[in-house]
Amino acid sequence: MSGGTPSGRVLQRGRAPARVLLTWAATTAALAALDSWLADFTMDSWWQPPVIALLLGLLTAVVWPLVMRVALPLAFFTLGLGSFLLLGAAVLGLSFLVPGVVIENLSTAVTVGVGMAAVSGVVSSVLAIDEDELFFRRARRRARTTADAVPRPPGVLFLQIDALSFDIARRAVRDGSMPNLAAWLRAGTHTLTSWHTDWSSQTGAAVCGILHGSNWDIPGFRWYDKERDRIVRVSSPHDASALERAHSDGRGLLSGGGASRGNLFTGDAAHVSLTMSSLAHVVPASSRRTRQARDRVGSGYYAYFANPVNALRTIAVSAVDIHRELVAAARERRDDVRPRVSRGGIYPLARPGTTVIARDVVVFALLEDMMAGRPVAYADFLGYDEAAHHAGLERADSLAVLRSIDQQIGRLHRASQLAPREYHLVCLSDHGQTQGEAFVLRFGESVEELVGRLCGAERELPERHLTGPRDSRRLTEGWQVGAALAESGGPIARRLRERVERAEEVPHHHELGTEREGRAPRVAPGVVVTVSGHTATVSFADIPGRVSLEEIERHWPRLLPGLVDHDGVGFLLVHSEEFGPVVLGRDGVHRLASGAVLGEDPLAPYGPHAARLVARASAFPNCADVVINSRYDPDTDEASAFEPHVGSHGGLGGPQQHGFLVHPRSFRPPGEIVGAEQLHRVFRGWLTDLGHPEPTGDGAAVGPLSATALRGAGVGV
């Protein structure tokens, strides 16, 4: 089992009778107080409050979980708020069972029900009772009834902390932001290591590779599909479902009865909830992959909201998170912290969706998975990624969110002691984040506007996004500096301009359209730009296939020189008719096919694996005509993302390309890991070592981009 066996309160006995009596007494007193406070709530006799309190206790303990199984969609689509209406209706019904008790309307009944839930939560806190004690006790009884004599290999929980880089994880362990992981490492039960992401250091490519063993032809979080003239978004349920069909072969990491919780893809799991590629109410059944078993929609919600106290707790913790966000944003403005982005509008209200609500629902689904003895589960905790995007990698509120995730990991570890089989816990990230001032704030225009301008678009810049009145002048100066740099005379830009001058008499092979309309928005006539954090892609919609460097020079002579000389651009990937895939930087060229470097290697700041990873992405059928990677400064450890974030990812450069991995020391050492597909093979090897059967994929459709199909074609593996 992962880690030692702590003597937590969750395993102590003899506290239930005292807890029941004290809670009963407290709710009785609270009902008497509500009777005197609410005009529409009346109890005539002394015996009525204790009777109502007893009936409410039985309702929440016995009847409520059954009600929630029927009324789950109401809780699912209202993020738990609808459960209060059901609780109020139940309280209203109870009032008719006790003579002399009058509750005149539903709103009063909701107030009474919420008040009782609040009192129960307060009593638990005052008595220092672990919030999961009742759940764990019930789970332990259920685990005993489901346990059998058949030996089973240990199960594994893969817990992904989205966007936590290796360096940040190591410092968080050292400085106390992740005390549970720190305890494992100091006890010697686990070890901490790193793994290197693909070029596209984002969740779509990473999780598809980890769960399905293939992320071939996933060039970013968003990309342009030239044949269909549309933007593909990994976060779209329809696109995620299509990507899973293409990459699955029935042999995913979670095949054989596993569970996928809060992910983009299922990993061929039999039990799925809060997973983008399998949203039953969004993706038609004909488009989803079939599975041998299927959880009801919102199964994690049921586990969570089966106790009405949890809904109240969610609201309270969400309010705390909103307050933390507002205070942190105000402190940044007051102290003029840089870099920073606007954190106003609806964002403070939306943030708890990932930092609190989704986190707690996923945890409860995992608790159910363990008590059911499922062999493997994979879950994604998004809260740190969300916080670091807006606050930064190691600022106080981001680390507070990270600590809350670590607390949930400790909670799962304690629960594993009650499961019917032994469980190991593996923690990892899908990528890291690299910090820096956003491209649009640093240079006064977005990368879309930059490409549009270099491609001849005549349009006024939209209203710039300012972080405060003190930044307006600096942003104007930033635009002037950026424009000067974009038109400067670096050696590669000069060489590109000379090539254009020599090719002026070469006839064009394509007639370009002049209309800017299309399903995908154009930044200039026939030019589409998509952004994925630290990478941006440029596609020429009117020219079929991969557009070569030479063709780009003929039609858009200012584009490549302007990009390579821009201070926010690290390197470009283009395809040359003469040399194949070529990487262009301000001071050098790297020809990937031959390995020849002219001048300074533009990939040198991005590590020893950069050339191989970029060459692999260049072979993708959906590789754009031009791929732009932001400039990374190793001295400051910063890069300017093409999205308006403080911390971001999606390309090469800095911490974003180094994920972390914490695994039991008893597991086989993974060695150096480069790419999500290799990480999948490591995880599959660990499961095999533990005694899990190798998946056969019998009866499953084999996607054309799956590991099985690519091995057969000799591609990408």
XYZ file of C-alpha atoms in Angstrom:
717
model
C 0.000 0.000 0.000
C 1.232 3.483 -0.786
C 2.711 5.097 2.240
C 2.531 4.051 5.859
C -0.662 3.501 7.812
C -1.402 6.672 9.763
C -3.395 6.554 12.948
C -6.024 8.927 11.634
C -9.341 9.561 13.302
C -11.039 7.852 10.439
C -10.206 4.461 11.949
C -11.128 5.212 15.540
C -14.158 3.537 17.087
C -16.687 4.374 19.769
C -17.441 7.919 18.668
C -20.696 7.335 16.807
C -23.084 7.257 19.826
C -21.654 10.461 21.280
C -21.750 12.143 17.884
C -25.395 11.167 17.332
C -26.484 12.403 20.738
C -24.636 15.712 20.503
C -25.854 16.353 16.979
C -29.416 15.555 18.027
C -29.178 17.951 20.960
C -27.674 20.704 18.809
C -30.284 20.378 16.058
C -33.053 20.360 18.665
C -31.750 23.638 20.076
C -31.398 25.048 16.574
C -34.994 24.137 15.726
C -36.186 25.926 18.857
C -34.211 28.995 17.810
C -35.616 28.873 14.273
C -39.113 28.572 15.738
C -38.665 31.877 17.544
C -36.951 33.548 14.558
C -39.092 32.477 11.579
C -42.668 33.751 11.496
C -43.722 30.988 9.078
C -42.336 28.161 11.250
C -44.338 27.172 14.333
C -43.981 24.428 16.978
C -46.473 24.449 19.877
C -45.044 21.857 22.282
C -41.673 21.095 23.892
C -41.547 17.575 22.443
C -41.822 18.647 18.819
C -38.242 19.976 18.291
C -36.525 16.723 19.349
C -38.943 14.667 17.262
C -38.395 16.829 14.160
C -34.626 16.704 14.761
C -34.747 12.917 14.990
C -36.821 12.619 11.820
C -34.467 14.978 9.940
C -31.510 12.887 11.052
C -33.161 9.717 9.760
C -34.054 11.530 6.540
C -30.490 12.610 5.803
C -28.959 9.293 6.882
C -31.355 6.796 5.294
C -33.891 8.332 2.928
C -31.832 11.128 1.385
C -29.312 8.918 -0.468
C -32.222 7.042 -2.059
C -33.916 10.285 -3.077
C -30.703 11.543 -4.670
C -30.441 8.455 -6.865
C -33.748 9.446 -8.446
C -33.231 13.226 -8.450
C -29.556 13.214 -9.432
C -29.984 15.243 -12.653
C -31.333 18.167 -10.632
C -28.170 18.216 -8.512
C -25.985 17.581 -11.565
C -27.220 20.523 -13.617
C -27.454 22.974 -10.694
C -24.033 22.109 -9.187
C -25.797 20.896 -6.048
C -27.975 23.936 -5.411
C -31.081 22.059 -6.530
C -30.560 19.572 -3.718
C -31.507 22.301 -1.254
C -34.911 22.571 -2.899
C -35.374 18.832 -2.507
C -34.270 19.022 1.099
C -36.746 21.841 1.715
C -39.534 19.798 0.138
C -38.639 16.871 2.382
C -38.692 19.101 5.467
C -42.062 20.468 4.377
C -43.349 16.922 4.076
C -42.076 16.041 7.548
C -44.011 18.943 9.031
C -47.259 17.230 8.042
C -46.255 14.078 9.941
C -45.845 15.762 13.328
C -49.041 17.228 14.797
C -48.809 20.909 15.677
C -45.782 21.649 13.470
C -46.512 24.258 10.792
C -44.180 25.280 7.947
C -46.182 27.555 5.685
C -44.094 27.602 2.499
C -41.190 25.977 0.677
C -38.755 28.848 1.227
C -39.151 28.495 4.991
C -38.669 24.746 4.701
C -35.458 25.300 2.697
C -34.216 27.662 5.429
C -34.915 25.058 8.101
C -33.224 22.287 6.112
C -30.145 24.379 5.357
C -29.965 25.445 8.990
C -29.991 21.835 10.144
C -27.253 20.912 7.656
C -25.188 23.856 8.874
C -25.612 22.838 12.509
C -24.534 19.289 11.698
C -21.409 20.623 10.009
C -20.600 22.937 12.902
C -21.008 20.111 15.428
C -18.608 17.956 13.439
C -16.060 20.788 13.393
C -16.432 21.562 17.099
C -15.957 17.903 17.957
C -12.950 17.770 15.587
C -14.577 14.918 13.709
C -13.067 14.136 10.339
C -15.485 15.277 7.625
C -15.318 11.854 5.973
C -15.876 9.760 9.100
C -19.463 8.715 8.353
C -18.683 8.011 4.722
C -15.657 5.928 5.645
C -17.561 3.952 8.251
C -20.308 3.122 5.775
C -17.704 2.364 3.132
C -15.855 0.041 5.505
C -19.037 -1.927 6.163
C -19.727 -2.144 2.426
C -16.134 -3.153 1.728
C -16.450 -6.033 4.191
C -19.561 -7.298 2.445
C -17.998 -7.073 -1.012
C -14.646 -8.570 -0.068
C -14.100 -12.129 -1.253
C -11.457 -14.767 -0.914
C -10.239 -14.478 -4.497
C -6.770 -12.884 -4.500
C -6.547 -9.724 -6.580
C -3.518 -7.661 -7.555
C -3.159 -4.264 -5.886
C -5.117 -1.467 -7.492
C -3.599 1.832 -8.619
C -4.926 5.384 -8.423
C -3.280 7.747 -10.909
C -3.846 11.261 -9.547
C -2.975 14.034 -11.998
C -2.306 17.536 -10.669
C -2.788 19.481 -13.868
C 0.093 21.774 -14.945
C 2.313 21.279 -11.876
C 5.912 21.287 -13.092
C 8.683 19.216 -11.555
C 10.523 22.227 -10.137
C 7.393 23.684 -8.519
C 6.450 20.281 -7.085
C 9.891 19.838 -5.561
C 9.792 23.268 -3.923
C 6.203 22.737 -2.759
C 7.277 19.525 -1.037
C 10.219 21.307 0.566
C 8.310 24.390 1.702
C 5.187 22.729 3.117
C 2.630 23.327 0.367
C 2.269 19.569 -0.206
C 2.655 17.965 3.230
C 1.143 14.600 2.291
C 3.479 14.030 -0.651
C 6.341 15.311 1.483
C 5.525 12.729 4.176
C 5.661 9.913 1.611
C 8.986 11.075 0.235
C 10.562 11.575 3.644
C 9.341 8.177 4.802
C 11.024 6.624 1.777
C 7.878 4.924 0.456
C 7.798 7.048 -2.715
C 10.234 8.773 -5.018
C 9.948 11.992 -7.026
C 11.173 12.279 -10.601
C 10.398 14.232 -13.773
C 9.293 13.440 -17.295
C 9.655 15.439 -20.509
C 6.502 16.362 -22.426
C 5.939 16.360 -26.165
C 6.256 19.650 -28.065
C 2.559 20.255 -27.422
C 2.747 20.480 -23.635
C -0.991 20.618 -23.037
C -3.626 18.357 -21.538
C -5.154 17.101 -24.790
C -1.981 15.606 -26.234
C -0.632 14.516 -22.847
C -3.718 12.738 -21.509
C -4.535 11.075 -24.830
C -0.987 9.718 -24.929
C -1.017 8.634 -21.286
C -4.432 6.976 -21.352
C -4.555 5.565 -24.890
C -0.879 5.130 -25.734
C -1.076 7.410 -28.790
C -1.299 11.167 -29.280
C -0.317 11.128 -32.950
C -1.622 14.104 -34.949
C -2.739 16.162 -31.933
C -0.700 19.306 -32.652
C -2.212 21.549 -29.977
C -5.143 22.311 -27.759
C -6.678 24.034 -30.788
C -5.789 23.669 -34.437
C -7.184 24.415 -37.874
C -8.636 21.573 -39.913
C -8.019 22.853 -43.436
C -10.154 20.238 -45.188
C -13.252 21.069 -43.120
C -12.413 24.753 -42.586
C -12.999 24.596 -38.862
C -11.130 24.963 -35.598
C -10.714 21.722 -33.647
C -10.823 22.208 -29.876
C -9.834 19.386 -27.558
C -12.126 20.858 -24.893
C -15.176 20.407 -27.147
C -17.143 17.246 -26.279
C -17.699 16.422 -29.955
C -14.036 16.932 -30.868
C -12.836 15.023 -27.800
C -15.125 12.126 -28.689
C -13.853 12.083 -32.277
C -10.237 12.170 -31.109
C -10.852 9.273 -28.749
C -12.429 7.180 -31.493
C -9.378 7.841 -33.653
C -6.813 7.027 -30.938
C -8.457 4.180 -29.013
C -7.944 0.487 -29.663
C -9.677 -0.946 -26.594
C -6.332 -1.396 -24.818
C -6.224 1.871 -22.925
C -4.661 2.287 -19.525
C -8.060 1.995 -17.811
C -9.424 -0.950 -19.795
C -10.483 -4.018 -17.852
C -12.873 -2.356 -15.409
C -11.051 0.897 -14.619
C -12.485 4.348 -13.949
C -11.919 7.757 -15.571
C -12.805 10.769 -13.429
C -12.662 14.367 -14.609
C -10.567 13.687 -17.721
C -10.681 14.681 -21.370
C -10.638 11.022 -22.497
C -11.826 7.726 -21.024
C -8.738 5.550 -21.479
C -11.224 2.766 -22.412
C -12.553 2.786 -18.847
C -15.761 0.980 -17.971
C -16.707 3.591 -15.366
C -16.665 7.217 -16.444
C -17.812 10.519 -14.976
C -17.052 14.173 -15.723
C -15.058 13.060 -18.786
C -15.265 15.276 -21.857
C -15.246 12.594 -24.562
C -18.195 10.806 -22.960
C -20.653 13.486 -21.886
C -23.892 11.586 -22.374
C -26.094 14.683 -22.565
C -23.900 16.359 -25.204
C -22.279 13.709 -27.387
C -24.760 11.460 -29.223
C -24.606 7.776 -28.363
C -23.740 7.006 -31.983
C -20.601 9.147 -31.652
C -19.391 7.789 -28.313
C -17.309 4.683 -28.010
C -19.259 1.784 -26.558
C -18.182 0.373 -23.219
C -19.006 -2.828 -21.396
C -20.329 -0.859 -18.439
C -21.485 2.689 -18.096
C -21.926 4.828 -15.016
C -25.011 6.926 -14.712
C -24.378 10.530 -15.635
C -23.128 12.366 -12.585
C -22.197 9.269 -10.570
C -19.593 11.332 -8.774
C -22.272 13.879 -8.014
C -24.375 11.194 -6.385
C -21.534 10.097 -4.140
C -20.986 13.693 -3.093
C -24.529 15.002 -2.704
C -25.884 11.864 -1.047
C -25.058 13.799 2.115
C -26.819 17.214 2.075
C -24.122 18.650 4.342
C -21.714 18.395 1.410
C -23.718 20.821 -0.722
C -23.597 23.369 2.084
C -19.905 22.719 2.557
C -19.327 23.269 -1.177
C -21.020 26.661 -1.044
C -19.048 27.680 2.045
C -15.682 26.577 0.624
C -16.522 28.191 -2.722
C -17.245 31.460 -0.927
C -13.856 31.216 0.772
C -12.203 30.595 -2.606
C -13.973 33.593 -4.151
C -12.795 35.764 -1.259
C -9.250 34.450 -1.644
C -9.292 35.282 -5.361
C -10.634 38.815 -4.822
C -8.097 39.550 -2.084
C -5.204 38.166 -4.143
C -6.173 40.176 -7.226
C -6.522 43.357 -5.151
C -3.134 42.740 -3.528
C -1.509 42.320 -6.950
C -2.927 45.625 -8.118
C -1.954 47.405 -4.904
C 1.600 46.062 -4.928
C 1.929 46.391 -8.722
C 2.961 42.740 -9.022
C 4.284 41.820 -12.473
C 3.475 39.961 -14.576
C -0.244 39.941 -13.992
C -3.487 39.827 -15.968
C -6.988 41.050 -15.298
C -8.809 38.791 -12.860
C -12.098 40.637 -12.635
C -15.497 40.154 -14.243
C -17.076 36.759 -13.774
C -13.766 34.952 -13.187
C -13.838 35.037 -9.343
C -17.295 33.445 -9.420
C -16.309 30.849 -12.036
C -13.020 29.771 -10.443
C -14.545 27.575 -7.690
C -15.974 25.353 -10.424
C -12.517 23.795 -10.856
C -10.826 24.615 -7.551
C -13.645 23.375 -5.303
C -16.709 21.757 -6.897
C -15.110 19.532 -9.557
C -12.307 18.611 -7.156
C -14.660 17.391 -4.433
C -16.927 15.520 -6.834
C -13.946 13.739 -8.393
C -12.620 12.775 -4.962
C -15.922 11.234 -3.928
C -16.109 9.310 -7.198
C -12.627 7.942 -6.481
C -13.701 6.953 -2.982
C -16.535 4.955 -4.514
C -14.101 3.386 -6.989
C -11.851 2.190 -4.195
C -14.702 0.828 -2.104
C -15.959 -1.025 -5.179
C -12.474 -2.508 -5.630
C -11.932 -1.248 -9.170
C -8.465 -2.174 -10.438
C -7.296 1.228 -11.678
C -8.561 4.802 -11.777
C -7.224 8.025 -13.288
C -8.365 11.494 -12.214
C -7.411 15.024 -13.173
C -7.352 17.860 -10.615
C -7.548 21.132 -12.552
C -7.503 23.643 -9.721
C -3.794 24.484 -9.679
C -3.722 24.908 -13.471
C -6.601 27.387 -13.273
C -5.085 29.362 -10.421
C -1.573 29.486 -11.910
C -2.892 30.708 -15.267
C -4.209 33.865 -13.619
C -2.008 34.324 -10.548
C 1.339 32.770 -11.409
C 3.178 29.593 -10.578
C 4.218 30.147 -6.965
C 2.085 32.991 -5.694
C 0.246 32.551 -2.428
C -3.230 31.814 -3.787
C -1.906 29.301 -6.346
C -0.009 27.451 -3.613
C -3.127 27.527 -1.421
C -5.044 25.711 -4.164
C -2.158 23.252 -4.510
C -2.257 22.566 -0.783
C -5.992 21.857 -0.951
C -5.359 19.270 -3.680
C -2.649 17.683 -1.546
C -5.187 17.455 1.295
C -7.549 15.532 -0.965
C -4.713 13.167 -1.899
C -4.161 12.520 1.795
C -7.871 11.877 2.167
C -7.757 9.267 -0.605
C -4.734 7.651 0.992
C -6.580 7.257 4.299
C -9.598 5.825 2.515
C -7.446 3.234 0.755
C -6.979 1.521 4.114
C -10.667 0.545 4.088
C -10.850 -0.728 0.513
C -11.368 -4.428 -0.243
C -8.030 -4.548 -2.070
C -4.648 -2.921 -1.582
C -4.108 0.348 -3.474
C -1.023 2.210 -4.620
C -1.175 5.941 -5.276
C 0.767 7.500 -8.155
C 0.786 11.296 -8.535
C 1.812 13.083 -11.704
C 1.255 16.102 -13.902
C 0.475 16.220 -17.603
C 2.866 19.160 -18.113
C 4.106 22.231 -16.257
C 3.690 25.944 -16.795
C 6.119 28.665 -17.799
C 5.552 32.150 -16.442
C 5.887 35.505 -18.151
C 4.076 38.621 -19.254
C 1.416 37.824 -21.834
C 2.400 38.524 -25.444
C -0.426 41.007 -26.007
C 0.499 42.996 -22.897
C 4.206 42.980 -23.600
C 4.056 43.945 -27.281
C 0.745 45.748 -27.569
C -0.810 43.371 -30.101
C -1.844 39.746 -30.098
C -0.106 37.153 -32.227
C -3.234 37.020 -34.388
C -2.936 40.749 -35.037
C 0.789 40.437 -35.695
C 0.294 37.719 -38.308
C -2.601 39.610 -39.856
C -0.516 42.771 -40.148
C 2.418 40.923 -41.704
C 0.028 39.262 -44.164
C -1.304 42.616 -45.341
C -4.517 42.962 -43.331
C -5.739 46.531 -43.081
C -7.637 46.734 -39.852
C -7.567 48.794 -36.719
C -6.407 47.119 -33.551
C -9.259 46.319 -31.174
C -9.313 47.923 -27.770
C -6.250 46.710 -25.932
C -6.549 44.778 -22.728
C -4.884 46.901 -20.034
C -3.993 45.783 -16.517
C -4.375 49.251 -15.075
C -3.998 52.968 -15.862
C -0.312 52.902 -14.890
C 0.330 50.427 -17.707
C -1.156 52.406 -20.589
C 1.967 54.308 -21.475
C 4.206 51.308 -21.071
C 1.982 49.285 -23.397
C 2.141 52.010 -26.035
C 5.896 52.014 -25.783
C 5.861 48.256 -25.865
C 4.032 48.377 -29.185
C 6.639 50.725 -30.575
C 9.479 48.494 -29.410
C 7.758 45.398 -30.720
C 7.161 46.955 -34.127
C 10.790 48.020 -34.342
C 11.993 44.548 -33.477
C 9.595 42.936 -35.954
C 11.022 45.033 -38.772
C 14.650 44.734 -37.675
C 17.474 43.268 -39.698
C 18.501 40.006 -38.044
C 20.614 37.656 -40.210
C 17.848 35.129 -40.885
C 15.300 37.851 -41.640
C 17.753 39.486 -44.063
C 18.340 36.143 -45.757
C 14.586 35.560 -46.064
C 14.065 39.003 -47.598
C 16.834 38.347 -50.112
C 15.142 35.085 -51.091
C 11.875 36.946 -51.630
C 13.561 39.538 -53.850
C 15.099 36.827 -56.023
C 11.769 34.996 -56.329
C 9.701 38.004 -57.384
C 9.580 36.888 -61.024
C 8.489 33.315 -60.189
C 4.796 32.841 -61.158
C 2.384 31.943 -58.333
C 0.925 28.453 -58.387
C -2.334 29.412 -56.669
C -4.913 32.126 -57.015
C -5.800 33.403 -53.573
C -9.335 34.220 -52.590
C -10.161 37.739 -51.507
C -13.151 36.919 -49.291
C -12.455 36.765 -45.561
C -15.572 34.841 -44.644
C -15.250 31.256 -43.554
C -16.214 28.869 -40.799
C -12.898 29.660 -39.114
C -12.142 33.356 -38.509
C -9.470 34.910 -40.746
C -6.857 37.372 -39.482
C -6.153 38.368 -43.108
C -7.659 37.153 -46.382
C -7.125 33.404 -46.458
C -5.063 33.325 -43.231
C -6.174 31.443 -40.085
C -4.332 31.606 -36.766
C -4.941 29.354 -33.757
C -3.341 29.675 -30.337
C -2.434 27.033 -27.747
C -0.612 28.798 -24.949
C 3.024 29.138 -25.977
C 2.452 27.953 -29.550
C 0.490 29.513 -32.399
C -0.234 28.075 -35.828
C -0.692 29.842 -39.153
C -2.650 28.126 -41.928
C -3.432 29.389 -45.400
C -6.993 28.296 -45.988
C -7.077 28.872 -49.746
C -4.066 26.665 -50.571
C -4.640 22.909 -50.141
C -2.133 20.708 -48.376
C 1.003 21.774 -46.548
C 2.129 25.157 -47.852
C 5.881 25.315 -48.346
C 8.308 27.986 -47.228
C 8.872 28.931 -50.842
C 5.145 29.363 -51.502
C 4.739 31.484 -48.366
C 7.556 33.740 -49.545
C 5.790 34.313 -52.863
C 2.410 35.241 -51.416
C 3.264 36.727 -48.006
C 6.857 37.995 -48.291
C 6.800 39.950 -45.006
C 5.485 37.118 -42.821
C 8.505 34.915 -42.098
C 11.078 37.750 -41.772
C 8.728 39.666 -39.480
C 8.101 36.649 -37.260
C 11.693 35.440 -36.845
C 12.845 38.947 -35.854
C 10.040 39.505 -33.350
C 11.222 39.556 -29.751
C 8.331 37.378 -28.619
C 9.004 34.582 -31.121
C 11.512 31.860 -30.280
C 11.410 29.816 -33.467
C 9.216 28.866 -36.424
C 8.602 25.495 -38.024
C 8.021 25.549 -41.789
C 8.422 22.990 -44.558
C 10.848 23.690 -47.369
C 10.515 22.142 -50.809
C 14.292 21.806 -50.879
C 15.254 20.863 -47.313
C 12.103 19.406 -45.742
C 11.117 20.564 -42.231
C 13.112 23.640 -41.225
C 13.263 25.528 -37.943
C 13.921 29.256 -38.287
C 15.201 31.490 -35.512
C 16.506 35.036 -35.374
C 20.144 33.992 -35.622
C 20.094 30.524 -37.153
C 18.403 27.709 -39.052
C 18.038 24.053 -38.089
C 17.294 21.642 -40.952
C 15.587 18.754 -39.180
C 15.948 16.146 -41.924
C 19.741 16.423 -42.109
C 20.452 17.869 -38.668
C 22.458 20.683 -40.253
C 22.546 23.955 -38.302
C 23.401 27.275 -39.936
C 24.355 29.999 -37.490
C 23.062 29.603 -33.923
C 20.778 26.656 -33.323
C 17.302 28.122 -32.658
C 16.377 24.985 -30.680
C 19.333 25.154 -28.289
C 17.436 26.956 -25.465
C 14.726 24.294 -25.564
C 16.727 21.267 -24.511
C 18.320 18.188 -26.092
C 15.010 16.601 -27.123
C 13.624 19.630 -28.948
C 14.765 18.657 -32.471
C 13.236 15.181 -32.268
C 9.966 16.434 -30.815
C 9.592 19.204 -33.398
C 10.431 16.803 -36.229
C 7.760 14.398 -34.970
C 5.139 17.143 -34.906
C 6.156 18.220 -38.411
C 5.140 14.781 -39.664
C 1.578 15.156 -38.354
C -1.021 15.352 -41.151
C -2.610 18.284 -39.281
C 0.654 20.180 -38.842
C 0.027 23.802 -39.756
C 1.820 25.669 -42.526
C 3.722 27.724 -39.932
C 4.058 26.813 -36.261
C 5.300 29.522 -33.891
C 6.859 28.822 -30.489
C 7.241 31.690 -28.034
C 10.688 32.954 -27.098
C 12.032 31.472 -23.848
C 14.624 33.397 -21.842
C 16.696 30.949 -19.753
C 18.161 33.803 -17.699
C 14.779 34.932 -16.366
C 13.027 31.567 -16.832
C 10.205 33.433 -18.594
C 8.325 33.352 -21.883
C 5.404 35.410 -23.185
C 2.379 33.218 -23.860
C 0.134 33.962 -26.820
C -2.871 33.696 -24.507
C -3.595 36.306 -21.789
C -2.145 34.267 -18.938
C 0.599 34.729 -16.364
C 1.459 31.046 -16.262
C 0.899 29.095 -19.458
C 1.931 26.027 -21.440
C 1.460 24.383 -24.800
C 4.966 24.494 -26.274
C 8.659 24.208 -25.457
C 10.617 26.408 -23.100
C 11.124 26.278 -19.355
C 9.099 24.426 -16.702
C 6.122 23.758 -19.010
C 8.003 20.886 -20.659
C 8.885 19.095 -17.392
C 6.081 17.286 -15.599
C 6.530 15.597 -12.221
C 5.968 11.972 -11.225
C 5.689 10.552 -7.696
C 5.499 6.760 -7.542
C 6.037 4.017 -4.940
C 9.708 3.211 -4.535
C 8.859 -0.479 -4.963
C 7.847 0.133 -8.585
C 10.326 -0.472 -11.371
C 12.401 2.715 -11.984
C 11.044 4.375 -15.124
C 14.320 5.851 -16.378
C 14.209 8.910 -18.622
C 10.716 9.514 -19.987
C 10.256 11.618 -23.120
C 6.705 12.011 -24.361
C 3.288 10.967 -23.095
C 3.269 7.752 -25.118
C 6.379 6.539 -23.300
C 4.781 7.462 -19.977
C 1.820 5.274 -20.949
C 4.181 2.361 -21.541
C 5.762 2.911 -18.112
C 2.357 2.876 -16.431
C 1.268 -0.203 -18.347
C 4.481 -1.939 -17.292
C 3.796 -1.126 -13.625
C 0.297 -2.594 -13.868
C 1.709 -5.714 -15.482
C 4.328 -6.021 -12.733
C 1.539 -5.851 -10.130
C -0.279 -8.742 -11.806
C -2.907 -6.947 -13.863
C -3.728 -8.833 -17.079
C -2.598 -7.376 -20.372
C -5.545 -5.828 -22.228
C -6.497 -7.607 -25.427
C -8.906 -5.094 -26.918
C -11.181 -7.927 -28.045
C -14.287 -6.623 -29.746
C -13.135 -2.986 -29.668
C -12.880 -0.810 -32.743
C -9.305 0.083 -33.666
C -8.922 3.783 -34.424
C -6.721 4.801 -37.333
C -4.434 6.825 -35.032
C -4.298 4.263 -32.212
C -1.106 2.611 -31.081
C -2.192 -0.674 -32.655
C -2.894 0.902 -36.029
C 0.290 2.978 -36.030
C 2.428 -0.042 -35.158
C 0.910 -1.881 -38.076
C 1.713 1.030 -40.366
C 5.162 1.622 -38.878
C 4.286 5.229 -38.051
C 4.954 7.241 -34.913
C 6.143 4.352 -32.774
